JSON list of C-alpha atoms in Angstrom, two decimals:
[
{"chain": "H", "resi": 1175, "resn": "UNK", "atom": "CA", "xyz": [0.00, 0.00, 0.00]},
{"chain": "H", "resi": 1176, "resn": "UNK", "atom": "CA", "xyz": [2.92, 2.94, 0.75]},
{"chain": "H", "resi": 1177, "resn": "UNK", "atom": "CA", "xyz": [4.66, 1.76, -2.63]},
{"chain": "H", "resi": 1178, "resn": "UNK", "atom": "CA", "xyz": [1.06, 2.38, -4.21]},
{"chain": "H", "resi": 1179, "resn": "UNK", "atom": "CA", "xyz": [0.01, 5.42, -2.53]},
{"chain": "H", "resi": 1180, "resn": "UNK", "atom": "CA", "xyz": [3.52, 6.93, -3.21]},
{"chain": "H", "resi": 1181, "resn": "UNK", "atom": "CA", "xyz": [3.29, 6.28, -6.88]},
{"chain": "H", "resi": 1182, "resn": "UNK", "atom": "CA", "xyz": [-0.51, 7.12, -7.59]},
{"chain": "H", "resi": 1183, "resn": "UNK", "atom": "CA", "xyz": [-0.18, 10.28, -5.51]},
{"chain": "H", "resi": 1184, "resn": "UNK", "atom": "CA", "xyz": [3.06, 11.56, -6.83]},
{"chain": "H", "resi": 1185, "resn": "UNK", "atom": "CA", "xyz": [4.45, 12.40, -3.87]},
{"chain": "H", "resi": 1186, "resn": "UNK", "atom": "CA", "xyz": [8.31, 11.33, -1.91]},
{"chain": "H", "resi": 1187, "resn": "UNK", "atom": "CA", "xyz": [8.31, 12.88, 1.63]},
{"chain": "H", "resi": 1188, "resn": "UNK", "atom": "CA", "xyz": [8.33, 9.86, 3.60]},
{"chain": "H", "resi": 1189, "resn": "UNK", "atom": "CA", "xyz": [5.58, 12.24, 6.29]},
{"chain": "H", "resi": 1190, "resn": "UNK", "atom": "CA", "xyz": [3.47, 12.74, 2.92]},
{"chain": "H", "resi": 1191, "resn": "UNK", "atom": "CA", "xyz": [3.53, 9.29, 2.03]},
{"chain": "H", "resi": 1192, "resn": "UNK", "atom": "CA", "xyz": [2.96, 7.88, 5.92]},
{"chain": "H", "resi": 1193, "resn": "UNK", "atom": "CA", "xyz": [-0.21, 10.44, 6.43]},
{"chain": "H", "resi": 1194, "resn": "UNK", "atom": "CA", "xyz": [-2.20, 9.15, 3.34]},
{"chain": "H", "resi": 1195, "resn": "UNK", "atom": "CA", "xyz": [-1.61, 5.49, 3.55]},
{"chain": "H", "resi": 1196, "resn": "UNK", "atom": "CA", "xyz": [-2.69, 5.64, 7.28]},
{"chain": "H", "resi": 1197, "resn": "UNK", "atom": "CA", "xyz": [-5.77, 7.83, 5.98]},
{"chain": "H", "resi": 1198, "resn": "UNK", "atom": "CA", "xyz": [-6.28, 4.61, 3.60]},
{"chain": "H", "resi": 1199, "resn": "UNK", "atom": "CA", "xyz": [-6.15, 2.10, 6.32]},
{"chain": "H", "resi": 1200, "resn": "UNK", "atom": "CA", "xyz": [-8.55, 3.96, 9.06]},
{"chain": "H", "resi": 1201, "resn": "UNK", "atom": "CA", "xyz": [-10.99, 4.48, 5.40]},
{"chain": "H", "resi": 1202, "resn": "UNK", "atom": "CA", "xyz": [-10.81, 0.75, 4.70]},
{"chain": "H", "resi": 1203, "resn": "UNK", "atom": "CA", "xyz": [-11.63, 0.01, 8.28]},
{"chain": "H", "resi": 1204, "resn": "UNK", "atom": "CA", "xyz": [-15.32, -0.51, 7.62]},
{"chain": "H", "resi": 1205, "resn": "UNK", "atom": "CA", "xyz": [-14.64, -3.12, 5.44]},
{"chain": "H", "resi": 1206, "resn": "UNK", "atom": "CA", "xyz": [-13.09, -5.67, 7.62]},
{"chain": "H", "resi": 1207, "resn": "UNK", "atom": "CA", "xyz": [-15.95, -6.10, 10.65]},
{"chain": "H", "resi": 1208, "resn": "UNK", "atom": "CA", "xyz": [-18.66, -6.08, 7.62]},
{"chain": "H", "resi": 1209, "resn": "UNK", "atom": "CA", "xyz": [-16.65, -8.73, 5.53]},
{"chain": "H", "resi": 1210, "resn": "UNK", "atom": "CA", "xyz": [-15.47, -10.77, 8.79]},
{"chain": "H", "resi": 1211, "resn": "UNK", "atom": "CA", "xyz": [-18.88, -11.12, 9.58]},
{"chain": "H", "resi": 1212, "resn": "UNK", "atom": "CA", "xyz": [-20.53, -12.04, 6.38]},
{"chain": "H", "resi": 1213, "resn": "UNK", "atom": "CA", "xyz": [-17.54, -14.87, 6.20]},
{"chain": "H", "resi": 1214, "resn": "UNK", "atom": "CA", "xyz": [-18.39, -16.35, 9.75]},
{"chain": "H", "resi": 1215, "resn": "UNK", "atom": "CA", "xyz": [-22.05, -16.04, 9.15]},
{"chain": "H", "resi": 1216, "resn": "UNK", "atom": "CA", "xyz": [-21.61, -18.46, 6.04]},
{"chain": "H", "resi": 1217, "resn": "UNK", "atom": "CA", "xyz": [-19.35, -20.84, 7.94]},
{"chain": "H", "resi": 1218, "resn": "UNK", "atom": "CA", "xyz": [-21.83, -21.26, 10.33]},
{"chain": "H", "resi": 1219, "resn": "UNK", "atom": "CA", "xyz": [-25.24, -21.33, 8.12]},
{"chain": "H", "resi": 1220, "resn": "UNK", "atom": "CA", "xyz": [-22.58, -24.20, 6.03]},
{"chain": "H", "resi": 1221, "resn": "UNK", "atom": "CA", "xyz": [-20.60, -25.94, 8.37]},
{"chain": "H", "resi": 1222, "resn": "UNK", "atom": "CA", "xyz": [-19.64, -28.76, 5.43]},
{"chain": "H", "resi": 1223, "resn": "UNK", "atom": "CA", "xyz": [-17.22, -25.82, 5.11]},
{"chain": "H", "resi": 1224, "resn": "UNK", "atom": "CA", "xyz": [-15.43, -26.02, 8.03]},
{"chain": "H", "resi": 1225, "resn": "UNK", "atom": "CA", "xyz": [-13.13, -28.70, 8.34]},
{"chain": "H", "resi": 1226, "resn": "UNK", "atom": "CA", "xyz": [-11.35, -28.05, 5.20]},
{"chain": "H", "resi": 1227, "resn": "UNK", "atom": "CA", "xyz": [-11.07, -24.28, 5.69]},
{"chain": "H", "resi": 1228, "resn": "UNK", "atom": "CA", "xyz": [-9.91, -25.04, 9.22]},
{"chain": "H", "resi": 1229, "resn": "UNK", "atom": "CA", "xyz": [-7.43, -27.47, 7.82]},
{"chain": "H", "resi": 1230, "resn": "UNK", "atom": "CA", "xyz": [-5.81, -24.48, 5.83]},
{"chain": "H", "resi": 1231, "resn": "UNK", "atom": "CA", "xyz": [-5.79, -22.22, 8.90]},
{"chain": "H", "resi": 1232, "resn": "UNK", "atom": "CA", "xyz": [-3.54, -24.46, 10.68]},
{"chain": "H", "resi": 1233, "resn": "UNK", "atom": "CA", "xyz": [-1.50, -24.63, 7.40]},
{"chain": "H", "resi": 1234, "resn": "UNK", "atom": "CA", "xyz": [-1.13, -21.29, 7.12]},
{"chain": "H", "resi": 1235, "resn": "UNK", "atom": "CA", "xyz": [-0.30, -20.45, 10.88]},
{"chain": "H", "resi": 1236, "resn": "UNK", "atom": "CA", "xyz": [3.44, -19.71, 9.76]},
{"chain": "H", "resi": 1237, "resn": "UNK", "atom": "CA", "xyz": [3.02, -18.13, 6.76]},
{"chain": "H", "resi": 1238, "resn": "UNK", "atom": "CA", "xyz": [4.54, -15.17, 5.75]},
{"chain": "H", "resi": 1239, "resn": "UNK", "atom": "CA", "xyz": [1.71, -12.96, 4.14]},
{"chain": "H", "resi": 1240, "resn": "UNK", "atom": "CA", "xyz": [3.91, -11.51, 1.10]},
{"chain": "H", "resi": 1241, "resn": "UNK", "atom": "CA", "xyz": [2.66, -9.58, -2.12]},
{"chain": "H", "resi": 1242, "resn": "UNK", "atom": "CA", "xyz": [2.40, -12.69, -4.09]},
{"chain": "H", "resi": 1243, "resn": "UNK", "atom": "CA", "xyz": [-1.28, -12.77, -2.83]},
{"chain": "H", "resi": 1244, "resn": "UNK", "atom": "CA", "xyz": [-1.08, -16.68, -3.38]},
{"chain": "H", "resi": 1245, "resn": "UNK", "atom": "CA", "xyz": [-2.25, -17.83, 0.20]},
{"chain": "H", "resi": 1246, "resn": "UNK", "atom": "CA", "xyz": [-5.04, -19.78, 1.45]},
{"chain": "H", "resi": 1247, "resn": "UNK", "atom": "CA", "xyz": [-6.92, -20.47, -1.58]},
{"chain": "H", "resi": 1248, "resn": "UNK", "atom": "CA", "xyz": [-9.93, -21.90, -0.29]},
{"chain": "H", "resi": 1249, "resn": "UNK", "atom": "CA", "xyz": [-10.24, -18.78, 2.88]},
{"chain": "H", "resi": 1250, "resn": "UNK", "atom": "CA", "xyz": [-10.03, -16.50, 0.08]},
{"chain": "H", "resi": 1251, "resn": "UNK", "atom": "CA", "xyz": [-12.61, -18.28, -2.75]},
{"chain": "H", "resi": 1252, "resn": "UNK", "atom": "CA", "xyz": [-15.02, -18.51, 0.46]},
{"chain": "H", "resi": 1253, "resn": "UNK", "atom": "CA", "xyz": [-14.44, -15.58, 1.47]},
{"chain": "H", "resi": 1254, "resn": "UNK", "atom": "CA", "xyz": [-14.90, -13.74, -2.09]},
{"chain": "H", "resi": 1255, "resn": "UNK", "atom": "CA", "xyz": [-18.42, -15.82, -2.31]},
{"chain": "H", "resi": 1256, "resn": "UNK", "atom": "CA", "xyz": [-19.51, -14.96, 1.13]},
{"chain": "H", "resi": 1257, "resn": "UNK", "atom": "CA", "xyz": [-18.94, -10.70, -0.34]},
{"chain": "H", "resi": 1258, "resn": "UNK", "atom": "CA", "xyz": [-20.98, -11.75, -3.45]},
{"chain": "H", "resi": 1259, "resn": "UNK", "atom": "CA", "xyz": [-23.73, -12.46, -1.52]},
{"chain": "H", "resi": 1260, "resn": "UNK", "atom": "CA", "xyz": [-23.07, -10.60, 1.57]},
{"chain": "H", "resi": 1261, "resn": "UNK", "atom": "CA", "xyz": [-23.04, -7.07, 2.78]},
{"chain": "H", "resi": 1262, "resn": "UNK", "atom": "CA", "xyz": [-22.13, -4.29, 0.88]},
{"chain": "H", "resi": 1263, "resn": "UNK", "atom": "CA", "xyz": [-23.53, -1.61, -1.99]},
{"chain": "H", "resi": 1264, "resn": "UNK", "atom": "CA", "xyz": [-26.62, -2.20, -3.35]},
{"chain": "H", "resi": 1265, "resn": "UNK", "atom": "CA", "xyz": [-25.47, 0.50, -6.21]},
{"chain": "H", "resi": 1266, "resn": "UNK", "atom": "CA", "xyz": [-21.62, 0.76, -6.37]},
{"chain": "H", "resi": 1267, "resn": "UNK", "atom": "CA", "xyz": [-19.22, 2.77, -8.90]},
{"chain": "H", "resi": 1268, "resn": "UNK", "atom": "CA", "xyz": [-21.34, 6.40, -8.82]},
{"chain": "H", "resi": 1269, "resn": "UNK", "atom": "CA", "xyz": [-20.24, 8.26, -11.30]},
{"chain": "H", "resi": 1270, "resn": "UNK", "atom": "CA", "xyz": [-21.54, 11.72, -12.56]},
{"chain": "H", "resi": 1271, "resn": "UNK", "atom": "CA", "xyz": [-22.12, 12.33, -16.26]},
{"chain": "H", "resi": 1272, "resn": "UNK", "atom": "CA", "xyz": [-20.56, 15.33, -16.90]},
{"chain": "H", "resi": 1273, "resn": "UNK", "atom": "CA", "xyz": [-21.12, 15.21, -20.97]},
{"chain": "H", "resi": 1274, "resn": "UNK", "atom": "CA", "xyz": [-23.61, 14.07, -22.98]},
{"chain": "H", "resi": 1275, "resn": "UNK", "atom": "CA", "xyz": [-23.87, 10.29, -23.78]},
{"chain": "H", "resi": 1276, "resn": "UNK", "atom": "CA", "xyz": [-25.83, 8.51, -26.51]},
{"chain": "H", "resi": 1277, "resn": "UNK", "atom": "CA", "xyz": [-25.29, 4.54, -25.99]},
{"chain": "H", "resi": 1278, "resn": "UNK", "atom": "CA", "xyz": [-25.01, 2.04, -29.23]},
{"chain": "H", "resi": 1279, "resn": "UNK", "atom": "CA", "xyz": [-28.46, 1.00, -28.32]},
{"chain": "H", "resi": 1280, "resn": "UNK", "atom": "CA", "xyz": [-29.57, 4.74, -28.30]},
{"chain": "H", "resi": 1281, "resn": "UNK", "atom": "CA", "xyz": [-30.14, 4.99, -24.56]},
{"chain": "H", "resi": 1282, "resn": "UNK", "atom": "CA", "xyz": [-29.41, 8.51, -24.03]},
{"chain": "H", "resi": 1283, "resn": "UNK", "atom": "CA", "xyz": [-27.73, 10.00, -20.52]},
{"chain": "H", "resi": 1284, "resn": "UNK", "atom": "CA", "xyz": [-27.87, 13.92, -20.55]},
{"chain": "H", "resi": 1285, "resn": "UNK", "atom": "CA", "xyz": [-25.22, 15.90, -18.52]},
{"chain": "H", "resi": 1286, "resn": "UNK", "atom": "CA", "xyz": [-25.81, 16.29, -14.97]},
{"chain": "H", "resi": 1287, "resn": "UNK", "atom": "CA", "xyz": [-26.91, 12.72, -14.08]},
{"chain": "H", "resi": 1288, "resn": "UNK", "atom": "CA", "xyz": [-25.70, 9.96, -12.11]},
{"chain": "H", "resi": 1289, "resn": "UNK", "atom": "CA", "xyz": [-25.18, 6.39, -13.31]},
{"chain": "H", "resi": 1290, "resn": "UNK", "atom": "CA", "xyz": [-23.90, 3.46, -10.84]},
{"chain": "H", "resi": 1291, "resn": "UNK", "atom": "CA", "xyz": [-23.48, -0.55, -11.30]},
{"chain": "H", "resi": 1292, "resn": "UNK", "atom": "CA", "xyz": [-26.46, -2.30, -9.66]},
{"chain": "H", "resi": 1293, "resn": "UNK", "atom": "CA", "xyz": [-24.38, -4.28, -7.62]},
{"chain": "H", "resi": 1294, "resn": "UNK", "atom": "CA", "xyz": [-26.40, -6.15, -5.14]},
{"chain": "H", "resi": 1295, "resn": "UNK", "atom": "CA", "xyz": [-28.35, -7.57, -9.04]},
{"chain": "H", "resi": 1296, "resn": "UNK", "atom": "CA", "xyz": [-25.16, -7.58, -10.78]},
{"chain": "H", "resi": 1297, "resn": "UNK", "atom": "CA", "xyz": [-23.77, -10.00, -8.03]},
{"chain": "H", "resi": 1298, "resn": "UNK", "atom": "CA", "xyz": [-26.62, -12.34, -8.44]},
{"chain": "H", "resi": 1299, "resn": "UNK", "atom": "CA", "xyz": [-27.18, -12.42, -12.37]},
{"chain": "H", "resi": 1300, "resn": "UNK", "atom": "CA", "xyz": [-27.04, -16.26, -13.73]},
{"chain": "H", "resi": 1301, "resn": "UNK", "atom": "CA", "xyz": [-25.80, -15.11, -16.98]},
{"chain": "H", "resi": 1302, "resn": "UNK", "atom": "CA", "xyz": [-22.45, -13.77, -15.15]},
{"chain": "H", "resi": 1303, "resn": "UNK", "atom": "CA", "xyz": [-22.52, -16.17, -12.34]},
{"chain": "H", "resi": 1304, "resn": "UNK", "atom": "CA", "xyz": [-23.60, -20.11, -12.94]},
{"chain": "H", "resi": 1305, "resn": "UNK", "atom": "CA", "xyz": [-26.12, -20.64, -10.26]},
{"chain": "H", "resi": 1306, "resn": "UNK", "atom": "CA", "xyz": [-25.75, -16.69, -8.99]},
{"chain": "H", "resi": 1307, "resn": "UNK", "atom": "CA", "xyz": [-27.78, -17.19, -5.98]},
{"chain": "H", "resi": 1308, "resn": "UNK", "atom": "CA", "xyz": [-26.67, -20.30, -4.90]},
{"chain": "H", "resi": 1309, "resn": "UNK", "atom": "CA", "xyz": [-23.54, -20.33, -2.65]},
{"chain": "H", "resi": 1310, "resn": "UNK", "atom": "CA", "xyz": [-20.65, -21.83, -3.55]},
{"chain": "H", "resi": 1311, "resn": "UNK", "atom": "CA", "xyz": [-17.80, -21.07, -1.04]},
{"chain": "H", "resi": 1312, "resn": "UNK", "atom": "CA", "xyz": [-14.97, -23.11, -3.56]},
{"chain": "H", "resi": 1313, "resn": "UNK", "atom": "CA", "xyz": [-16.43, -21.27, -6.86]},
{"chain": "H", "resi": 1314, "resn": "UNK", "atom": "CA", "xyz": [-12.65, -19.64, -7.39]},
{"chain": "H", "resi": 1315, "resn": "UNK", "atom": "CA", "xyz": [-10.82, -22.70, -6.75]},
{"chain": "H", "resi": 1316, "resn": "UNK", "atom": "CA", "xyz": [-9.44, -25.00, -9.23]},
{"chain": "H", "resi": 1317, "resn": "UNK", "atom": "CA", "xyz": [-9.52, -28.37, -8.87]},
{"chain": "H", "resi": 1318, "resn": "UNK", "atom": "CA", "xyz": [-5.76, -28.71, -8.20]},
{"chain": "H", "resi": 1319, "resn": "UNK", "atom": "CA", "xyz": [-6.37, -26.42, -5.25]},
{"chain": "H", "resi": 1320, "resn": "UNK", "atom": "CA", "xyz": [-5.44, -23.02, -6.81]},
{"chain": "H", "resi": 1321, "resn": "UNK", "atom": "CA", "xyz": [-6.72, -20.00, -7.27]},
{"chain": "H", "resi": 1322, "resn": "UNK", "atom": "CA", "xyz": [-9.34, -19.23, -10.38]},
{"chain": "H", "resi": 1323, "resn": "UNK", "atom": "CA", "xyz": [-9.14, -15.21, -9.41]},
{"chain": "H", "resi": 1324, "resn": "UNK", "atom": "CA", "xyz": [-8.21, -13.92, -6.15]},
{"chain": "H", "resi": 1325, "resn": "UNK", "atom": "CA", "xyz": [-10.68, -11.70, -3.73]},
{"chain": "H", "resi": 1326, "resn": "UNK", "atom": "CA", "xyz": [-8.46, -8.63, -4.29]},
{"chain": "H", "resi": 1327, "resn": "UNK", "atom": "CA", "xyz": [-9.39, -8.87, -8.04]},
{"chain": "H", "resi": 1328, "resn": "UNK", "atom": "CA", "xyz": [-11.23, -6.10, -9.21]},
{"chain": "H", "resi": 1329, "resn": "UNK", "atom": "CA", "xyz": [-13.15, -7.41, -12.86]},
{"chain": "H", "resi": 1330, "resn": "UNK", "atom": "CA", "xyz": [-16.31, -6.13, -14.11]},
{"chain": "H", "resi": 1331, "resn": "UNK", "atom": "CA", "xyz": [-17.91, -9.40, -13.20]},
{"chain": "H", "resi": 1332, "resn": "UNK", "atom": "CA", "xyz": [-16.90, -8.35, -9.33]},
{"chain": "H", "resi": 1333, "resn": "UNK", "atom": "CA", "xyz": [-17.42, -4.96, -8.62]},
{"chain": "H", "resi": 1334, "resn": "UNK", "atom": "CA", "xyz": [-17.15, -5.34, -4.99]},
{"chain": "H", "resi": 1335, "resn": "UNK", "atom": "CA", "xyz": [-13.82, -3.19, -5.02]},
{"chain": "H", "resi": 1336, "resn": "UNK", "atom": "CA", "xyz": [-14.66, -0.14, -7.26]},
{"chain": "H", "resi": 1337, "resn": "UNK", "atom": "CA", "xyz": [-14.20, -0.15, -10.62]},
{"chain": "H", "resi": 1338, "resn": "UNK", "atom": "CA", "xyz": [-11.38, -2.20, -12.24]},
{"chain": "H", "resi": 1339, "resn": "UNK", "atom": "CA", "xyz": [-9.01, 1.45, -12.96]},
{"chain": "H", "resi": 1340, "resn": "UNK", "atom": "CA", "xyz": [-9.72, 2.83, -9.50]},
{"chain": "H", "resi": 1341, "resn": "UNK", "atom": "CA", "xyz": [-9.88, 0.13, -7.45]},
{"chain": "H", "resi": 1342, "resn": "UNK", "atom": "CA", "xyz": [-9.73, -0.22, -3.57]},
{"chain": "H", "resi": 1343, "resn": "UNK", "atom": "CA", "xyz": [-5.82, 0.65, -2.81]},
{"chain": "H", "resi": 1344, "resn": "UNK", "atom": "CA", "xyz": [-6.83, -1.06, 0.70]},
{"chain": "H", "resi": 1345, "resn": "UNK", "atom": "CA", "xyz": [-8.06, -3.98, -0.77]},
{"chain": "H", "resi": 1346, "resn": "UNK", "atom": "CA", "xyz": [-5.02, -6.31, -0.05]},
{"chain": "H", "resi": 1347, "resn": "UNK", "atom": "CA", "xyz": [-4.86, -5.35, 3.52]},
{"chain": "H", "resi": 1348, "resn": "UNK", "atom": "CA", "xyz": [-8.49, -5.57, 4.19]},
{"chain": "H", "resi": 1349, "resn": "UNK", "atom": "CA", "xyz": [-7.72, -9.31, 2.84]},
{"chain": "H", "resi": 1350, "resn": "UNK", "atom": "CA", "xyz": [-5.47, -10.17, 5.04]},
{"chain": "H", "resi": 1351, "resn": "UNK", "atom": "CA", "xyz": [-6.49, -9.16, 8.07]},
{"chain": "H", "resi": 1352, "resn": "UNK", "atom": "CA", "xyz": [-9.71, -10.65, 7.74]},
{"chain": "H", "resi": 1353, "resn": "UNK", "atom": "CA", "xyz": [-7.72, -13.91, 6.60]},
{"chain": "H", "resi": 1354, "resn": "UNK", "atom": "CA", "xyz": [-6.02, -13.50, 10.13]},
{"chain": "H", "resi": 1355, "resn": "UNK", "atom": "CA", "xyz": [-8.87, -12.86, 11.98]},
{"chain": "H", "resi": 1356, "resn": "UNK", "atom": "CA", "xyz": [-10.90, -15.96, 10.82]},
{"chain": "H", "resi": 1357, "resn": "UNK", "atom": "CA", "xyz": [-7.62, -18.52, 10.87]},
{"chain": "H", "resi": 1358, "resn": "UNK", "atom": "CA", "xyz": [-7.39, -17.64, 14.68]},
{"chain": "H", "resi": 1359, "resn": "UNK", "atom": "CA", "xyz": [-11.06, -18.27, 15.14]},
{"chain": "H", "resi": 1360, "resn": "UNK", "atom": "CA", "xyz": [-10.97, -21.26, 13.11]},
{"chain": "H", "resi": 1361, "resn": "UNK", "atom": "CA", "xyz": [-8.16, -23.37, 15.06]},
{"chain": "H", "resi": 1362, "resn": "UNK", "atom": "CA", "xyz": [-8.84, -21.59, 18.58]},
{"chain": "H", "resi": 1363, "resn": "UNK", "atom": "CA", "xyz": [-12.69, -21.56, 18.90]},
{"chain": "H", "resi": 1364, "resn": "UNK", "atom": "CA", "xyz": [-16.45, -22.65, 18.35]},
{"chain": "H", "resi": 1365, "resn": "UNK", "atom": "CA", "xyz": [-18.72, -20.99, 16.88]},
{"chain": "H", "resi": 1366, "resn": "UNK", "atom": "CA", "xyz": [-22.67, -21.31, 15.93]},
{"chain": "H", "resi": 1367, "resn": "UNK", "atom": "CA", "xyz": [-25.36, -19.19, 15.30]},
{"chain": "H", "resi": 1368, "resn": "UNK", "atom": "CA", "xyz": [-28.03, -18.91, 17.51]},
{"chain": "H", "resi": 1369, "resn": "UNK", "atom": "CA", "xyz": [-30.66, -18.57, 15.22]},
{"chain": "H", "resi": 1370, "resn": "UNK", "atom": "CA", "xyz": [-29.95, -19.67, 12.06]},
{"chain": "H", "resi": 1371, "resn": "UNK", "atom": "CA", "xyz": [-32.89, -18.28, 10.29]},
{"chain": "H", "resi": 1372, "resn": "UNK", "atom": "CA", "xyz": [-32.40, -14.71, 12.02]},
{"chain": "H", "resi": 1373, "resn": "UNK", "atom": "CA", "xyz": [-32.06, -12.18, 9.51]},
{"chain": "H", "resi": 1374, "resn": "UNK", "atom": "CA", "xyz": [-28.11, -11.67, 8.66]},
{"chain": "H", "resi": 1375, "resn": "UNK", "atom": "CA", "xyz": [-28.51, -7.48, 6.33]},
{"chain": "H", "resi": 1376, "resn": "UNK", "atom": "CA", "xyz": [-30.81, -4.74, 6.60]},
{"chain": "H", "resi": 1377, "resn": "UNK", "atom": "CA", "xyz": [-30.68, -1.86, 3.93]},
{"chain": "H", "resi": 1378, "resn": "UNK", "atom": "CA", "xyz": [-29.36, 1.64, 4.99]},
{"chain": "H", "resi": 1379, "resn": "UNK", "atom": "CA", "xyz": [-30.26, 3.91, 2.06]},
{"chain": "H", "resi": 1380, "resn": "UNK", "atom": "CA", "xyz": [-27.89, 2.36, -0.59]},
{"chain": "H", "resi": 1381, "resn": "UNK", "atom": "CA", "xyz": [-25.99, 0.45, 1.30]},
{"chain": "H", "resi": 1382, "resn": "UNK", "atom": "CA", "xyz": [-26.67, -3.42, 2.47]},
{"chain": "H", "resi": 1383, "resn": "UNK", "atom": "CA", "xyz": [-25.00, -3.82, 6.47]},
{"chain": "H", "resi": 1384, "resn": "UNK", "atom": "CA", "xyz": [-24.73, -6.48, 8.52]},
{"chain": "H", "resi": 1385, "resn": "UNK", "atom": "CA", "xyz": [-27.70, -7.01, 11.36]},
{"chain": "H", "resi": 1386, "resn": "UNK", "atom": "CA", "xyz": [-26.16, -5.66, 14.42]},
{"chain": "H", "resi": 1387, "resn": "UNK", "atom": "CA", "xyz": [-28.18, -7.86, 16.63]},
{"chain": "H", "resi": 1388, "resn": "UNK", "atom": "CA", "xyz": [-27.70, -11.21, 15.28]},
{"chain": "H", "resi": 1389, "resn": "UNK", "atom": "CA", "xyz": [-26.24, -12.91, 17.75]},
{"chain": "H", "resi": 1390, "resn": "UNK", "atom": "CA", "xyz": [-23.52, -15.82, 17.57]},
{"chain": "H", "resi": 1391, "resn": "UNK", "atom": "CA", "xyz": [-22.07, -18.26, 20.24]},
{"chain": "H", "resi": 1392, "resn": "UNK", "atom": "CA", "xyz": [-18.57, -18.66, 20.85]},
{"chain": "H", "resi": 1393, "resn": "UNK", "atom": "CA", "xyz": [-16.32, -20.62, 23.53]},
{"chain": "H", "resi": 1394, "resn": "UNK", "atom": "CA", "xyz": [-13.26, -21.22, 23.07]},
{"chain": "H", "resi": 1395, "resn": "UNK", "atom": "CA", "xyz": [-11.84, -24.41, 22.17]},
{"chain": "H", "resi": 1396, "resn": "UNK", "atom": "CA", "xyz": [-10.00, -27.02, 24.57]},
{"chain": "H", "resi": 1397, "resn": "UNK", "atom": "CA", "xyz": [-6.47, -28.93, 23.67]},
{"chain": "H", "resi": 1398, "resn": "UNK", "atom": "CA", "xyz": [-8.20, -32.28, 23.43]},
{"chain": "H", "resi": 1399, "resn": "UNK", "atom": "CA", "xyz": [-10.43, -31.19, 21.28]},
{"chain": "H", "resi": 1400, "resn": "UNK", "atom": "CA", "xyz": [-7.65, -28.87, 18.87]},
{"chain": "H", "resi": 1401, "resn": "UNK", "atom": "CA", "xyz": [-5.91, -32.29, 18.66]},
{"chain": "H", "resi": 1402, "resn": "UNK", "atom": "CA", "xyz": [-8.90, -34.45, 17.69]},
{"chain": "H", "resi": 1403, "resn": "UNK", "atom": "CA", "xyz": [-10.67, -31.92, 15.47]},
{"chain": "H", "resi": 1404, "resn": "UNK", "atom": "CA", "xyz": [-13.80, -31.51, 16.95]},
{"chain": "H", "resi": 1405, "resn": "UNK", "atom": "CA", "xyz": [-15.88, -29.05, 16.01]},
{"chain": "H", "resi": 1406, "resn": "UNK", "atom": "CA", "xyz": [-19.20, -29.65, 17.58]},
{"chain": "H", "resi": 1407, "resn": "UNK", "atom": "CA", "xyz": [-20.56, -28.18, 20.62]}
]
């Protein structure tokens, strides 16, 4: 992100540099209690999930979180699916039409109006994604265990990060931290949901949050059952 903020920015005083990419970090904030929770709320609502995602978090205990953005395949697939069809815009990309615009099909946009991608559609639509309201947590893993696309990829099929120019400069730390935050939770605790039918969004003007008052149970797991891999209360 510094490398990034220097370049785009333009700027070389270290203080210049330090002051925006923390201004980028407390901006992306938002992002990583909204996306840790849709993640967690689909791990519980599909626990077939679990074991294999918990499997990688033990893996990946030692790993050293580089720029490659090659780790944990299957975290990251799930955890791209669980922001397809989790929180988020319901429009995203606003942009202001500041000339006039006459589409190939003749649709015609006059100066002074505001277009957006209808996301929370867009995310859904089976003629992007094969069964696009069905939730497949592996849908961006290979068979061979690798990555299809990564979360941090922005594509006009995914618009969860901006558009595909401008996109999210915090999006690769908001990954990993929320990779962090679930591998801990993964190998040290339970989890459940206390009602799994309870309501998981409710819309905010154009915006789709997480419901505050859903309410999960935790405890924390013992040795025993770390070394036997149980994962039922």
């Amino acid at each position: 992100m510094v490398q990034w903020t220097a370049e785009a920015a333009r700027i070389r005083e270290a203080t210049d540099v330090a002051k925006m990419a923390l201004g980028l970090i407390f901006a992306s904030a938002f992002q990583v209690p909204i996306l840790a929770q849709s993640t967690l709320y689909r791990i519980c609502l599909y626990p077939e999930y679990f074991e294999r995602l918990k499997i990688e978090a033990e893996e990946s205990q030692d790993l050293s979180f580089d720029n490659n953005n090659r780790e944990m395949p299957y975290m990251d697939s799930f955890m791209k699916e669980a922001a397809r069809l989790g929180a988020g815009p319901i429009l995203s990309v606003p942009r202001k039409v500041m000339s006039h615009y006459t589409a190939p099909d003749g649709l015609v946009v006059p100066t002074g109006n505001w277009i957006a991608v209808p996301q929370l559609p867009w995310m859904r639509d089976p003629k992007i994604w094969p069964g696009g309201d069905t939730f497949n947590g592996f849908r961006f893993v290979h068979g061979d265990g690798c990555s299809a696309t990564r979360f941090t990829h922005p594509s006009l099929e995914f618009p969860f990060w901006g558009s595909i120019r401008h996109a999210c400069p915090a999006r690769f730390y908001v990954s990993v931290i929320v990779k962090i935050v679930l591998a801990h939770l993964l190998v040290e605790y339970e989890f459940k949901l206390e009602n799994s039918h309870a309501t998981p969004f409710f819309s905010f003007g154009i915006t789709r949050l997480p419901n505050p008052f859903m309410i999960m149970l935790v405890r924390k797991r013992s040795s025993t059952q770390k070394n036997e891999g149980e994962t039922h209360y």
